């Protein structure tokens, strides 16, 4: 099963950015300025969101995307 991580589990939008952690490089900074990625700061706790929805500001990670897809699948049965 293909899972599209970059689809908002909250509103279904694909207007989604990847969140980058750590000290941003100059290139990353420019991308963030251009709205291509989102900077998540340098503190990583292990359960930080990896994606950010530009439409509803929801944030999630891969595990949450998988949980969401499985829930959707069960709902269809
Ligand atoms: Zn959304």
GROMACS .gro file of N, CA and C and ligand atoms in nm:
model
  232
    1UNK      N    1   0.085  -0.119   0.000
    1UNK     CA    2   0.000   0.000   0.000
    1UNK      C    3   0.089   0.124   0.000
    2UNK      N    4   0.060   0.212  -0.090
    2UNK     CA    5   0.136   0.337  -0.097
    2UNK      C    6   0.076   0.440  -0.003
    3UNK      N    7   0.161   0.495   0.078
    3UNK     CA    8   0.114   0.599   0.170
    3UNK      C    9   0.173   0.732   0.129
    4UNK      N   10   0.086   0.826   0.110
    4UNK     CA   11   0.131   0.961   0.079
    4UNK      C   12   0.145   1.038   0.210
    5UNK      N   13   0.269   1.046   0.259
    5UNK     CA   14   0.293   1.115   0.385
    5UNK      C   15   0.263   1.264   0.374
    6UNK      N   16   0.280   1.314   0.252
    6UNK     CA   17   0.263   1.459   0.235
    6UNK      C   18   0.120   1.495   0.199
    7UNK      N   19   0.028   1.428   0.266
    7UNK     CA   20  -0.113   1.464   0.252
    7UNK      C   21  -0.166   1.486   0.392
    8UNK      N   22  -0.231   1.599   0.412
    8UNK     CA   23  -0.273   1.636   0.547
    8UNK      C   24  -0.380   1.541   0.600
    9UNK      N   25  -0.353   1.474   0.716
    9UNK     CA   26  -0.454   1.385   0.774
    9UNK      C   27  -0.572   1.463   0.832
   10UNK      N   28  -0.554   1.589   0.848
   10UNK     CA   29  -0.659   1.671   0.910
   10UNK      C   30  -0.759   1.723   0.807
   11UNK      N   31  -0.709   1.775   0.694
   11UNK     CA   32  -0.800   1.836   0.597
   11UNK      C   33  -0.786   1.777   0.457
   12UNK      N   34  -0.689   1.684   0.437
   12UNK     CA   35  -0.674   1.619   0.307
   12UNK      C   36  -0.598   1.702   0.205
   13UNK      N   37  -0.547   1.815   0.246
   13UNK     CA   38  -0.473   1.901   0.154
   13UNK      C   39  -0.337   1.840   0.120
   14UNK      N   40  -0.289   1.870   0.000
   14UNK     CA   41  -0.153   1.830  -0.036
   14UNK      C   42  -0.063   1.953  -0.043
   15UNK      N   43  -0.113   2.060   0.011
   15UNK     CA   44  -0.036   2.184   0.021
   15UNK      C   45   0.050   2.176   0.148
   16UNK      N   46   0.149   2.085   0.143
   16UNK     CA   47   0.219   2.040   0.263
   16UNK      C   48   0.369   2.063   0.250
   17UNK      N   49   0.430   2.104   0.358
   17UNK     CA   50   0.575   2.125   0.361
   17UNK      C   51   0.642   2.022   0.450
   18UNK      N   52   0.764   1.982   0.414
   18UNK     CA   53   0.846   1.903   0.504
   18UNK      C   54   0.907   1.994   0.609
   19UNK      N   55   0.919   1.944   0.732
   19UNK     CA   56   0.979   2.024   0.838
   19UNK      C   57   1.124   1.982   0.855
   20UNK      N   58   1.214   2.079   0.854
   20UNK     CA   59   1.357   2.052   0.865
   20UNK      C   60   1.405   2.092   1.005
   21UNK      N   61   1.474   1.998   1.072
   21UNK     CA   62   1.526   2.027   1.205
   21UNK      C   63   1.676   2.050   1.202
   22UNK      N   64   1.725   2.107   1.305
   22UNK     CA   65   1.867   2.135   1.314
   22UNK      C   66   1.897   2.275   1.266
   23UNK      N   67   2.024   2.312   1.274
   23UNK     CA   68   2.064   2.444   1.227
   23UNK      C   69   2.051   2.450   1.075
   24UNK      N   70   1.968   2.539   1.024
   24UNK     CA   71   1.948   2.544   0.879
   24UNK      C   72   2.073   2.595   0.807
   25UNK      N   73   2.100   2.533   0.693
   25UNK     CA   74   2.205   2.585   0.606
   25UNK      C   75   2.150   2.711   0.539
   26UNK      N   76   2.235   2.782   0.471
   26UNK     CA   77   2.191   2.902   0.400
   26UNK      C   78   2.085   2.865   0.296
   27UNK      N   79   2.109   2.751   0.229
   27UNK     CA   80   2.015   2.704   0.126
   27UNK      C   81   1.879   2.672   0.189
   28UNK      N   82   1.882   2.605   0.304
   28UNK     CA   83   1.757   2.571   0.372
   28UNK      C   84   1.684   2.697   0.414
   29UNK      N   85   1.761   2.793   0.458
   29UNK     CA   86   1.702   2.919   0.501
   29UNK      C   87   1.630   2.988   0.385
   30UNK      N   88   1.693   2.987   0.268
   30UNK     CA   89   1.632   3.047   0.149
   30UNK      C   90   1.505   2.972   0.110
   31UNK      N   91   1.509   2.838   0.121
   31UNK     CA   92   1.391   2.758   0.089
   31UNK      C   93   1.276   2.790   0.184
   32UNK      N   94   1.309   2.807   0.310
   32UNK     CA   95   1.207   2.840   0.409
   32UNK      C   96   1.147   2.977   0.379
   33UNK      N   97   1.235   3.070   0.341
   33UNK     CA   98   1.189   3.204   0.305
   33UNK      C   99   1.094   3.199   0.185
   34UNK      N  100   1.123   3.105   0.093
   34UNK     CA  101   1.043   3.091  -0.028
   34UNK      C  102   0.917   3.008  -0.003
   35UNK      N  103   0.904   2.955   0.119
   35UNK     CA  104   0.785   2.877   0.151
   35UNK      C  105   0.790   2.735   0.099
   36UNK      N  106   0.911   2.681   0.076
   36UNK     CA  107   0.924   2.545   0.024
   36UNK      C  108   0.942   2.441   0.134
   37UNK      N  109   0.997   2.484   0.245
   37UNK     CA  110   1.009   2.396   0.361
   37UNK      C  111   0.975   2.476   0.486
   38UNK      N  112   0.962   2.405   0.597
   38UNK     CA  113   0.939   2.473   0.723
   38UNK      C  114   1.052   2.437   0.818
   39UNK      N  115   1.105   2.536   0.886
   39UNK     CA  116   1.213   2.510   0.980
   39UNK      C  117   1.155   2.476   1.116
   40UNK      N  118   1.202   2.365   1.173
   40UNK     CA  119   1.143   2.315   1.298
   40UNK      C  120   1.226   2.344   1.421
   41UNK      N  121   1.336   2.416   1.406
   41UNK     CA  122   1.420   2.443   1.522
   41UNK      C  123   1.523   2.333   1.543
   42UNK      N  124   1.609   2.352   1.642
   42UNK     CA  125   1.722   2.260   1.657
   42UNK      C  126   1.700   2.158   1.767
   43UNK      N  127   1.589   2.167   1.840
   43UNK     CA  128   1.566   2.072   1.948
   43UNK      C  129   1.481   1.956   1.898
   44UNK      N  130   1.538   1.836   1.899
   44UNK     CA  131   1.469   1.718   1.848
   44UNK      C  132   1.436   1.625   1.964
   45UNK      N  133   1.309   1.592   1.980
   45UNK     CA  134   1.267   1.510   2.094
   45UNK      C  135   1.240   1.366   2.052
   46UNK      N  136   1.236   1.338   1.922
   46UNK     CA  137   1.210   1.203   1.876
   46UNK      C  138   1.067   1.182   1.829
   47UNK      N  139   0.978   1.268   1.870
   47UNK     CA  140   0.839   1.254   1.825
   47UNK      C  141   0.791   1.382   1.758
   48UNK      N  142   0.886   1.453   1.700
   48UNK     CA  143   0.850   1.579   1.636
   48UNK      C  144   0.778   1.556   1.504
   49UNK      N  145   0.687   1.645   1.469
   49UNK     CA  146   0.621   1.632   1.339
   49UNK      C  147   0.720   1.651   1.225
   50UNK      N  148   0.694   1.582   1.114
   50UNK     CA  149   0.783   1.591   0.998
   50UNK      C  150   0.721   1.670   0.884
   51UNK      N  151   0.589   1.689   0.893
   51UNK     CA  152   0.519   1.759   0.786
   51UNK      C  153   0.426   1.864   0.843
   52UNK      N  154   0.404   1.965   0.763
   52UNK     CA  155   0.325   2.079   0.805
   52UNK      C  156   0.227   2.116   0.695
   53UNK      N  157   0.099   2.131   0.730
   53UNK     CA  158  -0.004   2.167   0.632
   53UNK      C  159  -0.018   2.318   0.627
   54UNK      N  160  -0.001   2.372   0.507
   54UNK     CA  161  -0.011   2.517   0.491
   54UNK      C  162  -0.156   2.564   0.500
   55UNK      N  163  -0.251   2.472   0.477
   55UNK     CA  164  -0.391   2.513   0.475
   55UNK      C  165  -0.452   2.521   0.615
   56UNK      N  166  -0.423   2.421   0.700
   56UNK     CA  167  -0.487   2.422   0.832
   56UNK      C  168  -0.385   2.425   0.946
   57UNK      N  169  -0.255   2.434   0.914
   57UNK     CA  170  -0.147   2.444   1.011
   57UNK      C  171  -0.133   2.319   1.098
   58UNK      N  172  -0.188   2.207   1.050
   58UNK     CA  173  -0.173   2.081   1.121
   58UNK      C  174  -0.031   2.028   1.098
   59UNK      N  175   0.027   1.963   1.201
   59UNK     CA  176   0.161   1.904   1.189
   59UNK      C  177   0.154   1.758   1.227
   60UNK      N  178   0.229   1.674   1.156
   60UNK     CA  179   0.226   1.531   1.185
   60UNK      C  180   0.357   1.467   1.141
   61UNK      N  181   0.373   1.340   1.180
   61UNK     CA  182   0.492   1.266   1.136
   61UNK      C  183   0.450   1.141   1.059
   62UNK      N  184   0.551   1.065   1.014
   62UNK     CA  185   0.522   0.950   0.928
   62UNK      C  186   0.432   0.848   0.998
   63UNK      N  187   0.458   0.823   1.128
   63UNK     CA  188   0.378   0.725   1.200
   63UNK      C  189   0.231   0.767   1.204
   64UNK      N  190   0.208   0.893   1.225
   64UNK     CA  191   0.069   0.942   1.228
   64UNK      C  192   0.004   0.931   1.091
   65UNK      N  193   0.084   0.951   0.985
   65UNK     CA  194   0.032   0.937   0.849
   65UNK      C  195  -0.009   0.793   0.823
   66UNK      N  196   0.074   0.699   0.873
   66UNK     CA  197   0.043   0.557   0.855
   66UNK      C  198  -0.083   0.520   0.932
   67UNK      N  199  -0.091   0.565   1.058
   67UNK     CA  200  -0.211   0.538   1.139
   67UNK      C  201  -0.336   0.589   1.069
   68UNK      N  202  -0.323   0.709   1.014
   68UNK     CA  203  -0.437   0.771   0.948
   68UNK      C  204  -0.481   0.688   0.827
   69UNK      N  205  -0.383   0.645   0.744
   69UNK     CA  206  -0.415   0.567   0.625
   69UNK      C  207  -0.482   0.435   0.663
   70UNK      N  208  -0.433   0.371   0.771
   70UNK     CA  209  -0.494   0.245   0.813
   70UNK      C  210  -0.637   0.267   0.862
   71UNK      N  211  -0.657   0.376   0.933
   71UNK     CA  212  -0.792   0.408   0.979
   71UNK      C  213  -0.886   0.430   0.861
   72UNK      N  214  -0.835   0.500   0.759
   72UNK     CA  215  -0.914   0.524   0.639
   72UNK      C  216  -0.951   0.392   0.571
   73UNK      N  217  -0.852   0.301   0.567
   73UNK     CA  218  -0.871   0.173   0.499
   73UNK      C  219  -0.980   0.092   0.569
   74UNK      N  220  -0.976   0.090   0.704
   74UNK     CA  221  -1.076   0.015   0.778
   74UNK      C  222  -1.214   0.074   0.758
   75UNK      N  223  -1.219   0.204   0.746
   75UNK     CA  224  -1.347   0.271   0.728
   75UNK      C  225  -1.412   0.231   0.595
   76UNK      N  226  -1.326   0.199   0.496
   76UNK     CA  227  -1.378   0.166   0.363
   76UNK      C  228  -1.430   0.022   0.355
   77UNK      N  229  -1.387  -0.061   0.451
   77UNK     CA  230  -1.428  -0.201   0.445
   77UNK      C  231  -1.575  -0.220   0.485
   78LIG    ZN1  232  -0.452   2.041   0.663
   0.00000   0.00000   0.00000
